[in-house]
Coordinates of C-alpha atoms and ligand atoms in Angstrom, one line a residue:
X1 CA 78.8 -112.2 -8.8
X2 CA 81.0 -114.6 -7.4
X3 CA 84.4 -112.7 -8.9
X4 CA 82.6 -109.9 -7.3
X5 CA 82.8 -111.4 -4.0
X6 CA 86.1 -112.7 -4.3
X7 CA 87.5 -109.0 -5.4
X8 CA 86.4 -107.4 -2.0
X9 CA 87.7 -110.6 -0.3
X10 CA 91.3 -110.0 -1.4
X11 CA 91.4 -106.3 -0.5
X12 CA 89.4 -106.6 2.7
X13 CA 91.8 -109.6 3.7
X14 CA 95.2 -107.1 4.0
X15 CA 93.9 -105.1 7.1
X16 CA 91.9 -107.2 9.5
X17 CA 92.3 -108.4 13.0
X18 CA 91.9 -112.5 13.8
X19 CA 88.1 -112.9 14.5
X20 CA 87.0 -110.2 12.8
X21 CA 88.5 -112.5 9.7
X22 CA 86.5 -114.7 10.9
X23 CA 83.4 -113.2 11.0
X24 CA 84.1 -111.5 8.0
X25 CA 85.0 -115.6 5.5
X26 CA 81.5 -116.8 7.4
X27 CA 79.6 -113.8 5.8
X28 CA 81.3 -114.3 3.1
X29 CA 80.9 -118.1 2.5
X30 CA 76.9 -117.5 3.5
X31 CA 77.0 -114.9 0.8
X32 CA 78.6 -117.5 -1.7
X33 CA 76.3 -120.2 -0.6
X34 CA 73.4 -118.1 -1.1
X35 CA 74.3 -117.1 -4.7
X36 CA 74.5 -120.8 -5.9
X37 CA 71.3 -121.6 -4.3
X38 CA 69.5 -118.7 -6.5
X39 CA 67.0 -119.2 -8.7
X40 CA 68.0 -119.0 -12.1
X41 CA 67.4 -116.4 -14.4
X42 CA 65.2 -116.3 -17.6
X43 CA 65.2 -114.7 -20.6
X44 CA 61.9 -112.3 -20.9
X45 CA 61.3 -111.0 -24.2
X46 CA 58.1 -108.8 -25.2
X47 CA 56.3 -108.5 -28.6
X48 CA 53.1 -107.0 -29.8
X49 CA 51.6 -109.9 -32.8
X50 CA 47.6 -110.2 -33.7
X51 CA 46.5 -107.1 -31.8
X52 CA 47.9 -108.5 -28.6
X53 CA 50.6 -108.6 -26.3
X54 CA 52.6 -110.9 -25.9
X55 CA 55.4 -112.0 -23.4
X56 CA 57.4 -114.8 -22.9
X57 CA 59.6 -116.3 -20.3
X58 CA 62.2 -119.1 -20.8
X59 CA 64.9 -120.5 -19.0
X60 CA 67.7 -122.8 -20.0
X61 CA 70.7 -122.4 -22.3
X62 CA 69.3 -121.7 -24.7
X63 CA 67.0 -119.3 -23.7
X64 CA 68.2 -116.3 -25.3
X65 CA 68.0 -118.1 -29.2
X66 CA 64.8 -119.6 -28.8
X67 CA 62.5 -116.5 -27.2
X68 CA 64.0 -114.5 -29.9
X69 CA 62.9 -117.1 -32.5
X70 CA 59.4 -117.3 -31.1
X71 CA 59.3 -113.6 -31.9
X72 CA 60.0 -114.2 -35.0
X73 CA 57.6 -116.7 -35.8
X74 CA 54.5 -114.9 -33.7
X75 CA 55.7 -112.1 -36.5
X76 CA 55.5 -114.8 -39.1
X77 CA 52.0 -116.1 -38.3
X78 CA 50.2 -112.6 -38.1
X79 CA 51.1 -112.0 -41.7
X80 CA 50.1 -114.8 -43.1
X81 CA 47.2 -115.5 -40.7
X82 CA 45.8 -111.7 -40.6
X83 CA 42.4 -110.0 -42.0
X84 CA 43.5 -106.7 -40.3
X85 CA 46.2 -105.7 -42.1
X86 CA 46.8 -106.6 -46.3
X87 CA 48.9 -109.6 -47.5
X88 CA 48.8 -112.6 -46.1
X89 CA 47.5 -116.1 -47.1
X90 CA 44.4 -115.8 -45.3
X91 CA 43.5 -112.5 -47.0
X92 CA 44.2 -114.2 -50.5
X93 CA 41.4 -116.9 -49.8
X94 CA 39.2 -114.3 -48.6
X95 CA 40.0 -112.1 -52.3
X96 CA 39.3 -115.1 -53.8
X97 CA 36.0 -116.4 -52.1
X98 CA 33.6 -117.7 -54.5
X99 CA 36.1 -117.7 -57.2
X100 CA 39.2 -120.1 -57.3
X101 CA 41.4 -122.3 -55.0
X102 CA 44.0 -120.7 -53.3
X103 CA 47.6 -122.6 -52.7
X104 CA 48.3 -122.5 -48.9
X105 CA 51.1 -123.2 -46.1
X106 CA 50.7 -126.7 -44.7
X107 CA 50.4 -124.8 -41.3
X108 CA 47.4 -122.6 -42.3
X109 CA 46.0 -125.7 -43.9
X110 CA 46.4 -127.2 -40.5
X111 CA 44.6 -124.0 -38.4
X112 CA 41.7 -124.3 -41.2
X113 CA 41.4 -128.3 -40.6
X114 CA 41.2 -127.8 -36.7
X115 CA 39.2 -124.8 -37.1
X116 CA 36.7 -127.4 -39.2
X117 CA 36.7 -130.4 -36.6
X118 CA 35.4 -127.7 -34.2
X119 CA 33.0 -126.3 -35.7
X120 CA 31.6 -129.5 -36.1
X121 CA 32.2 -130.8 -32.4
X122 CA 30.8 -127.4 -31.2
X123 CA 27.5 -127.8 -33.8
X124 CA 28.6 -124.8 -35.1
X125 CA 29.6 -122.4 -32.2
X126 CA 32.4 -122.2 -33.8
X127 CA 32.9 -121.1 -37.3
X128 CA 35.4 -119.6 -38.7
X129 CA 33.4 -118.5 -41.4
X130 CA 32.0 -116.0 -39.2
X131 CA 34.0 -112.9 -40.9
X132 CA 31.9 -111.2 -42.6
X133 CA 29.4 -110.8 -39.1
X134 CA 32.7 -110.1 -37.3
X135 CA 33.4 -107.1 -39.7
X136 CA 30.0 -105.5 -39.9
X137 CA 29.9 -105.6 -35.9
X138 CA 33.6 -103.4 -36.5
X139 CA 34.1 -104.5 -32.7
X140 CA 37.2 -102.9 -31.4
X141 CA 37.4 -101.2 -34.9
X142 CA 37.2 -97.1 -34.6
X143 CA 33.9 -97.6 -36.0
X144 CA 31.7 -100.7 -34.2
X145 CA 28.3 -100.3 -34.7
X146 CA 25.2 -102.6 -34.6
X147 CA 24.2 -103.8 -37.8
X148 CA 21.0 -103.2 -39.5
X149 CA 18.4 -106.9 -38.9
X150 CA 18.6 -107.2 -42.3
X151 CA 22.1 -106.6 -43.4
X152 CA 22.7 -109.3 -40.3
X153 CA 20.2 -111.7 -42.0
X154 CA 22.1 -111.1 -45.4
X155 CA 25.6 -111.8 -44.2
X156 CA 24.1 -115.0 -41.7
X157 CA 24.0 -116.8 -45.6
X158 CA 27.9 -116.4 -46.2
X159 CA 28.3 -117.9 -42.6
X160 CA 29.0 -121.5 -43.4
X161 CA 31.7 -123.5 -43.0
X162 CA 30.8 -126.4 -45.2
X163 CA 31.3 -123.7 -48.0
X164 CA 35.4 -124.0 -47.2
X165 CA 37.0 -126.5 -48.7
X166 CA 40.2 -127.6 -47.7
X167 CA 42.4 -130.2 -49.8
X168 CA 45.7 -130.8 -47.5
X169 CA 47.2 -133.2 -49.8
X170 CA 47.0 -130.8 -53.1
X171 CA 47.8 -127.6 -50.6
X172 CA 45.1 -125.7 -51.4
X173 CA 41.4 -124.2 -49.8
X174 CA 38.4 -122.4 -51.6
X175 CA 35.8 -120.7 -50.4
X176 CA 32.5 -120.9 -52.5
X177 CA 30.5 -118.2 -52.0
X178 CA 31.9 -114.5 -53.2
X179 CA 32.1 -112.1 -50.0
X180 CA 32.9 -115.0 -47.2
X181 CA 35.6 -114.2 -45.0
X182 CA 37.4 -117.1 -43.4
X183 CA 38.4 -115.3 -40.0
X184 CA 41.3 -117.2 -37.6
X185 CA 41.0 -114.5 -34.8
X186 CA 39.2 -117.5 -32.2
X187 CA 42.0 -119.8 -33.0
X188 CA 45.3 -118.6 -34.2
X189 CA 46.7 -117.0 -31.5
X190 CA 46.1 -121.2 -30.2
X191 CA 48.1 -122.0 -32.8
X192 CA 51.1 -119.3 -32.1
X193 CA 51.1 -121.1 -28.7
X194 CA 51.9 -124.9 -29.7
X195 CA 54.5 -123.0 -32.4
X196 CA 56.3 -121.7 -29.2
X197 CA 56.7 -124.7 -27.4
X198 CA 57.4 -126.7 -30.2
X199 CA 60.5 -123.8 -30.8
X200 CA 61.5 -124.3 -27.1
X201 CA 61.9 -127.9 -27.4
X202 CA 63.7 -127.9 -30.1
X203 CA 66.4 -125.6 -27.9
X204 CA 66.1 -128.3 -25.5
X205 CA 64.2 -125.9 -23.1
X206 CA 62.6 -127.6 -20.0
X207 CA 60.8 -125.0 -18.6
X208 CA 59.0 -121.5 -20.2
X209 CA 55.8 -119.5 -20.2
X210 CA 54.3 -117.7 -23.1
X211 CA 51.0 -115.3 -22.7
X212 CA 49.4 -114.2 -26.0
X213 CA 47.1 -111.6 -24.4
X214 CA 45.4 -114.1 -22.1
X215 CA 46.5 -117.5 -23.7
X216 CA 48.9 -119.3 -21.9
X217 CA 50.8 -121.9 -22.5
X218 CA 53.4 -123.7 -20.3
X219 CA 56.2 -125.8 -20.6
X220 CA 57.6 -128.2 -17.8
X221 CA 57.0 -126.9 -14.5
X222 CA 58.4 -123.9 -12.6
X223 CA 62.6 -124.2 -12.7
X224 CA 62.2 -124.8 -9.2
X225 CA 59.6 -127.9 -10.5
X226 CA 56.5 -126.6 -8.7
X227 CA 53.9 -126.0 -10.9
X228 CA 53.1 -122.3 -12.9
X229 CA 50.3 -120.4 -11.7
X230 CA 47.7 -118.9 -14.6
X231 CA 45.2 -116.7 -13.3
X232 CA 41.7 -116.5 -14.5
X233 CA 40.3 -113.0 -15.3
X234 CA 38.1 -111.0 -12.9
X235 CA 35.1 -110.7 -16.2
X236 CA 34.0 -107.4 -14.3
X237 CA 37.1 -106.4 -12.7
X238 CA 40.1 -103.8 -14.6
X239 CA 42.3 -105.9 -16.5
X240 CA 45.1 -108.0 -14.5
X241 CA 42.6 -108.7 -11.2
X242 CA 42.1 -112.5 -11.1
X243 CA 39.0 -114.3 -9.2
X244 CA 40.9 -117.5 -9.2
X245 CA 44.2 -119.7 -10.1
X246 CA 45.0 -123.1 -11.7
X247 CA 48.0 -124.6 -11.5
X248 CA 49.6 -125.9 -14.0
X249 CA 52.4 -128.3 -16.0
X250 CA 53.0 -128.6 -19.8
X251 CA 49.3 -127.4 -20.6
X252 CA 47.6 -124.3 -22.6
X253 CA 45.4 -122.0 -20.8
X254 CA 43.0 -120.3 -22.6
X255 CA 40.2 -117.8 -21.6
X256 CA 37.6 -116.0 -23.6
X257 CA 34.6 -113.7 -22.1
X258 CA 32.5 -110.8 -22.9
X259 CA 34.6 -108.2 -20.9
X260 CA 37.8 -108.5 -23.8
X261 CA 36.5 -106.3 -26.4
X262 CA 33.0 -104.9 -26.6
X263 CA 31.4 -101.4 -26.8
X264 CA 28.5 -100.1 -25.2
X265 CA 25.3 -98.6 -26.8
X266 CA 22.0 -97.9 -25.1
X267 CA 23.3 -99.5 -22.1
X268 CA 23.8 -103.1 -24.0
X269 CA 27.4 -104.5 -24.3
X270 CA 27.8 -106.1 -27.5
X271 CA 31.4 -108.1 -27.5
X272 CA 33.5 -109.6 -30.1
X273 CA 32.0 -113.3 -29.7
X274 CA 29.6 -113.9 -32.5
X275 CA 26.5 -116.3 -32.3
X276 CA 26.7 -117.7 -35.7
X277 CA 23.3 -118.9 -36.0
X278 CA 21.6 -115.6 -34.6
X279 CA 24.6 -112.8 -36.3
X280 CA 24.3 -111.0 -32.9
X281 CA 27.5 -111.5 -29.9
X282 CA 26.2 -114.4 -27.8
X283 CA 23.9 -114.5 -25.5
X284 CA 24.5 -117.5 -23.2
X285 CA 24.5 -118.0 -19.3
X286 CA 28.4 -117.2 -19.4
X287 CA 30.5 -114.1 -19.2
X288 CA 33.6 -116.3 -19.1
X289 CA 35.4 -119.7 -19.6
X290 CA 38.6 -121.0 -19.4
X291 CA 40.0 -124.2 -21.2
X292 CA 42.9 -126.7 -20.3
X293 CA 44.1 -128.7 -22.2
X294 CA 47.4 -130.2 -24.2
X295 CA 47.3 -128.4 -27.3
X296 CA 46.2 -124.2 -27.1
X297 CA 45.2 -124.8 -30.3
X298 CA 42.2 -126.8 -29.0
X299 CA 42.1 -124.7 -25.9
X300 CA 41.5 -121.7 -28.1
X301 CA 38.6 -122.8 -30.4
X302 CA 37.2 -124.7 -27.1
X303 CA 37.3 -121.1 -25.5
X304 CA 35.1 -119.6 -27.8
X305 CA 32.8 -122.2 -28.9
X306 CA 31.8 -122.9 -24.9
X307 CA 31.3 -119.2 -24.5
X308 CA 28.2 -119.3 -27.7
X309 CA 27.2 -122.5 -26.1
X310 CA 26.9 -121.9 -22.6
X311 CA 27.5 -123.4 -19.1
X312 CA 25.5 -127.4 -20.1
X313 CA 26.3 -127.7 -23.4
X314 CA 29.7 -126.1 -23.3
X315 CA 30.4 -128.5 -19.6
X316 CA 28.9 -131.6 -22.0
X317 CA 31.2 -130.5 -24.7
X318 CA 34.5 -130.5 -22.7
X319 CA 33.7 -133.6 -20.4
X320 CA 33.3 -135.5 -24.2
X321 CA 36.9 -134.0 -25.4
X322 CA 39.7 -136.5 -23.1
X323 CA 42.6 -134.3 -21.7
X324 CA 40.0 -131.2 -21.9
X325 CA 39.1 -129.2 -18.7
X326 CA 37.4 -126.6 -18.3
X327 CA 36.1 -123.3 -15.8
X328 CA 32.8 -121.6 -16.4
X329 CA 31.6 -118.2 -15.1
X330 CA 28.2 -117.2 -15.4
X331 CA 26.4 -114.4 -15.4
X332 CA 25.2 -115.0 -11.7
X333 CA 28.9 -115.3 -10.7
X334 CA 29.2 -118.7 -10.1
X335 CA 31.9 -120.5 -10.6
X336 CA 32.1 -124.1 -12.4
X337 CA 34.5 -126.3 -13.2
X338 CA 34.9 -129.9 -14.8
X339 CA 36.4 -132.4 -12.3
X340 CA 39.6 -133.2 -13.4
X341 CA 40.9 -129.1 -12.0
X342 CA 39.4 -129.6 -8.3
X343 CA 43.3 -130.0 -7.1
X344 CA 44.2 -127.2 -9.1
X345 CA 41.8 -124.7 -9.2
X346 CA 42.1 -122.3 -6.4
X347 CA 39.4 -119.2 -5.9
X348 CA 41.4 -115.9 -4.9
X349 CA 38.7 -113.6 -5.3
X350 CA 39.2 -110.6 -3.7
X351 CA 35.8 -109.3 -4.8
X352 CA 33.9 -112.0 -2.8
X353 CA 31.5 -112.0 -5.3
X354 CA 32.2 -114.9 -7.3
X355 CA 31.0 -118.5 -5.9
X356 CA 32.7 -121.8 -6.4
X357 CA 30.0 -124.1 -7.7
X358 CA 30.8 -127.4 -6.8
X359 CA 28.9 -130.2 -8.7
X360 CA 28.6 -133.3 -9.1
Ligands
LIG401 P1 38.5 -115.7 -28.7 O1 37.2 -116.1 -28.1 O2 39.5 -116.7 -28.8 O3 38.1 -115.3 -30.2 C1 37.2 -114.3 -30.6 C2 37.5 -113.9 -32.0 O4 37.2 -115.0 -32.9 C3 36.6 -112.7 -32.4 O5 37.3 -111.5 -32.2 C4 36.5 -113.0 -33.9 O6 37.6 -112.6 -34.6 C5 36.4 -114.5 -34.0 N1 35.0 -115.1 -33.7 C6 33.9 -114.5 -33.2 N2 32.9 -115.3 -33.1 C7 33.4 -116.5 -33.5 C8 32.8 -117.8 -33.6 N3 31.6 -118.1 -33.2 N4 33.6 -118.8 -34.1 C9 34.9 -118.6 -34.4 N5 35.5 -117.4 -34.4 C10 34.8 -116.4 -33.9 N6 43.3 -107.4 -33.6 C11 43.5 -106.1 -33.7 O7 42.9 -105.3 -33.1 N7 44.5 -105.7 -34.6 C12 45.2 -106.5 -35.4 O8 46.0 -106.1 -36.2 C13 44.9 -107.9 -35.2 N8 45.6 -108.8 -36.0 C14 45.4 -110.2 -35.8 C15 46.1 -111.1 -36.6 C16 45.9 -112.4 -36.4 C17 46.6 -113.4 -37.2 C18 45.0 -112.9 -35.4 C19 44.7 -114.4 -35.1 C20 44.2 -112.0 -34.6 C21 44.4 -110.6 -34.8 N9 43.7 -109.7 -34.1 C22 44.0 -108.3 -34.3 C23 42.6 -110.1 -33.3 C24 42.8 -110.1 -31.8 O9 44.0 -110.5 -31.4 C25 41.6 -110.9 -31.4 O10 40.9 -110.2 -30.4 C26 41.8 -112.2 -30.8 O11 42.3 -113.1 -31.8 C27 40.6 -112.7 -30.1 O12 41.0 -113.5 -29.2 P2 40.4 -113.7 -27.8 O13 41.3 -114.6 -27.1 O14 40.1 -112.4 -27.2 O15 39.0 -114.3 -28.1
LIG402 MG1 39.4 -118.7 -28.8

């Protein structure tokens, strides 16, 4: 830009009268001042991973190397991490459920340990043994369907996470019943998020954004060092209206709700979140929350656990976790939030039909 500028200078210079020089260096010299003040530019990259989009912005140096190799490892984690498409380690321990130990990555054997501490924090909201529930629902399959009581009833006895065994030191899990399903869809897409920021600080980046279809992660502040803005999902609104924002430095966002992916029969919605004591999508106060907190991959299982739980145990569950905030929407549109995102959480509801519930 500046050569630019300094181009037209030296042809415009030849044929000018005195003041209109100078009028003509000041503009010029504004125009140069402005161009240094700029904000800089990032790299944006875009990728579809997990069934979800995903879009990244970094800025630095070393911006253009390190969003291309978070690309490359979001690609990385869906194949070994998926149940939707064949291969993959996660698939393996599924073939192999009820039969033999399976040798995994250190960092699925991670995801499976965290996915463990959760479901025993949450009592069992969380479970990632919930596959085989999660396939007979088919929800945002071509095929969803509600299952029959008894088939649900059949499958609720492979849903049990003390049946997973995981031995980090000997790199290997087994699942001990034949047909469970170990299913990471409520927690690796958390994962994928810390994996970015740990790429970007390896590049020495000091400031990026990553959204894994509605899990956001942040690193640093805004280049201009005020704090990124994540908005929280309108649950009844068209995808992209927000009700509120939180603002936020070096923290993961993460929201689940009902209003994601669900179908509608007889005039019920029946979403992806399972119940995993009932077999049937929860059915708690809450149509939406929204976890802050360090790590995304806590965020993540957080998210969905507080959504089976609902709005008192899910608030008494992130009060107990430290560093852990959360936002709850129920199904009367009200609005709550733990105490520690009162300066940051901002309604900006256009509806006017959400309330901001404060309590103490
Ligand atoms: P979350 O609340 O974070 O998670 C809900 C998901 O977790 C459910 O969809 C289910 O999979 C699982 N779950 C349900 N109930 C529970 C429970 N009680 N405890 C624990 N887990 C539960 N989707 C596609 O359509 N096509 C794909 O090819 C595809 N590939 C994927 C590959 C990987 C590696 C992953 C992780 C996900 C993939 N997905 C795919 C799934 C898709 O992205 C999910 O919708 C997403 O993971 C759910 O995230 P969420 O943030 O909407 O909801
Ligand atoms: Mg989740």
């Amino acid at each position: 830009m500046k050569n630019e500028v300094f181009d037209i200078l030296r042809k415009k210079r030849l044929s000018m009268p005195f003041f209109k020089k100078v009028i003509f260096f000041t503009a010029v010299l504004m125009l140069l001042t402005a161009c240094s003040n700029s904000q800089p530019v990032p790299v944006e990259k875009q990728g579809f991973y997990m069934g979800t989009f995903i879009s990244e912005k970094v800025y630095g140096e070393n911006a253009e190397k390190a969003a291309g190799e978070v690309m490359d490892k979001m690609k990385q984690i869906e194949s070994s991490m998926t149940i939707n498409a064949p291969g993959g380690e996660v698939n393996n321990l599924n073939m192999q459920s009820g039969n033999q130990k399976v040798n995994l990555s250190e960092e699925t054997l991670y995801v499976l340990g965290k996915a463990k501490h959760f479901s025993t924090l949450s009592e069992g909201a969380f479970n990632v043994t919930v596959g085989p529930l999660v396939k007979a629902w088919g929800i945002f399959t071509q095929n969803p369907r509600v299952p029959e009581k008894g088939e649900i009833s059949r499958l609720l006895s492979l849903v049990d996470d003390k049946d997973l065994t995981i031995n980090e030191q000997e790199h290997w899990a087994k699942l001990s019943k034949k047909g469970q399903v170990v299913d990471l869809g409520g927690i690796a897409k958390g994962y994928a998020g810390d994996a970015a920021i740990n790429i970007y600080k390896k590049y020495n980046i000091k400031s990026a954004y990553i959204n894994l279809g509605g899990n956001v992660v942040v690193l640093g502040s805004k280049p201009d060092g005020t704090p990124w803005k994540v908005g929280i999902q309108n649950p009844r609104a068209q995808n992209g209206v927000y009700m509120a924002v939180l603002s936020v430095k070096d923290k993961a966002v993460v929201s689940s709700g009902d209003y994601e992916r669900y179908f509608e029969k007889d005039g019920i919605r029946y979403h992806h979140i399972i119940d995993p004591k009932t077999g049937y999508p929860a059915d708690s106060d809450l149509i939406g929350t929204t976890i802050v907190a360090d790590l995304s991959i806590d965020a993540d299982a957080l998210s969905t656990a507080t959504f089976v739980l609902g709005l008192e145990k899910g608030m008494r569950l992130a009060q107990s976790i430290e560093g852990v905030e959360a936002v709850f929407i129920t199904k009367d549109k009200k609005v709550y939030a733990t105490k520690g995102l009162e300066e940051n959480l901002k309604m900006d509801d256009e509806s006017k039909e959400f309330e901001y519930v404060k309590k103490r």
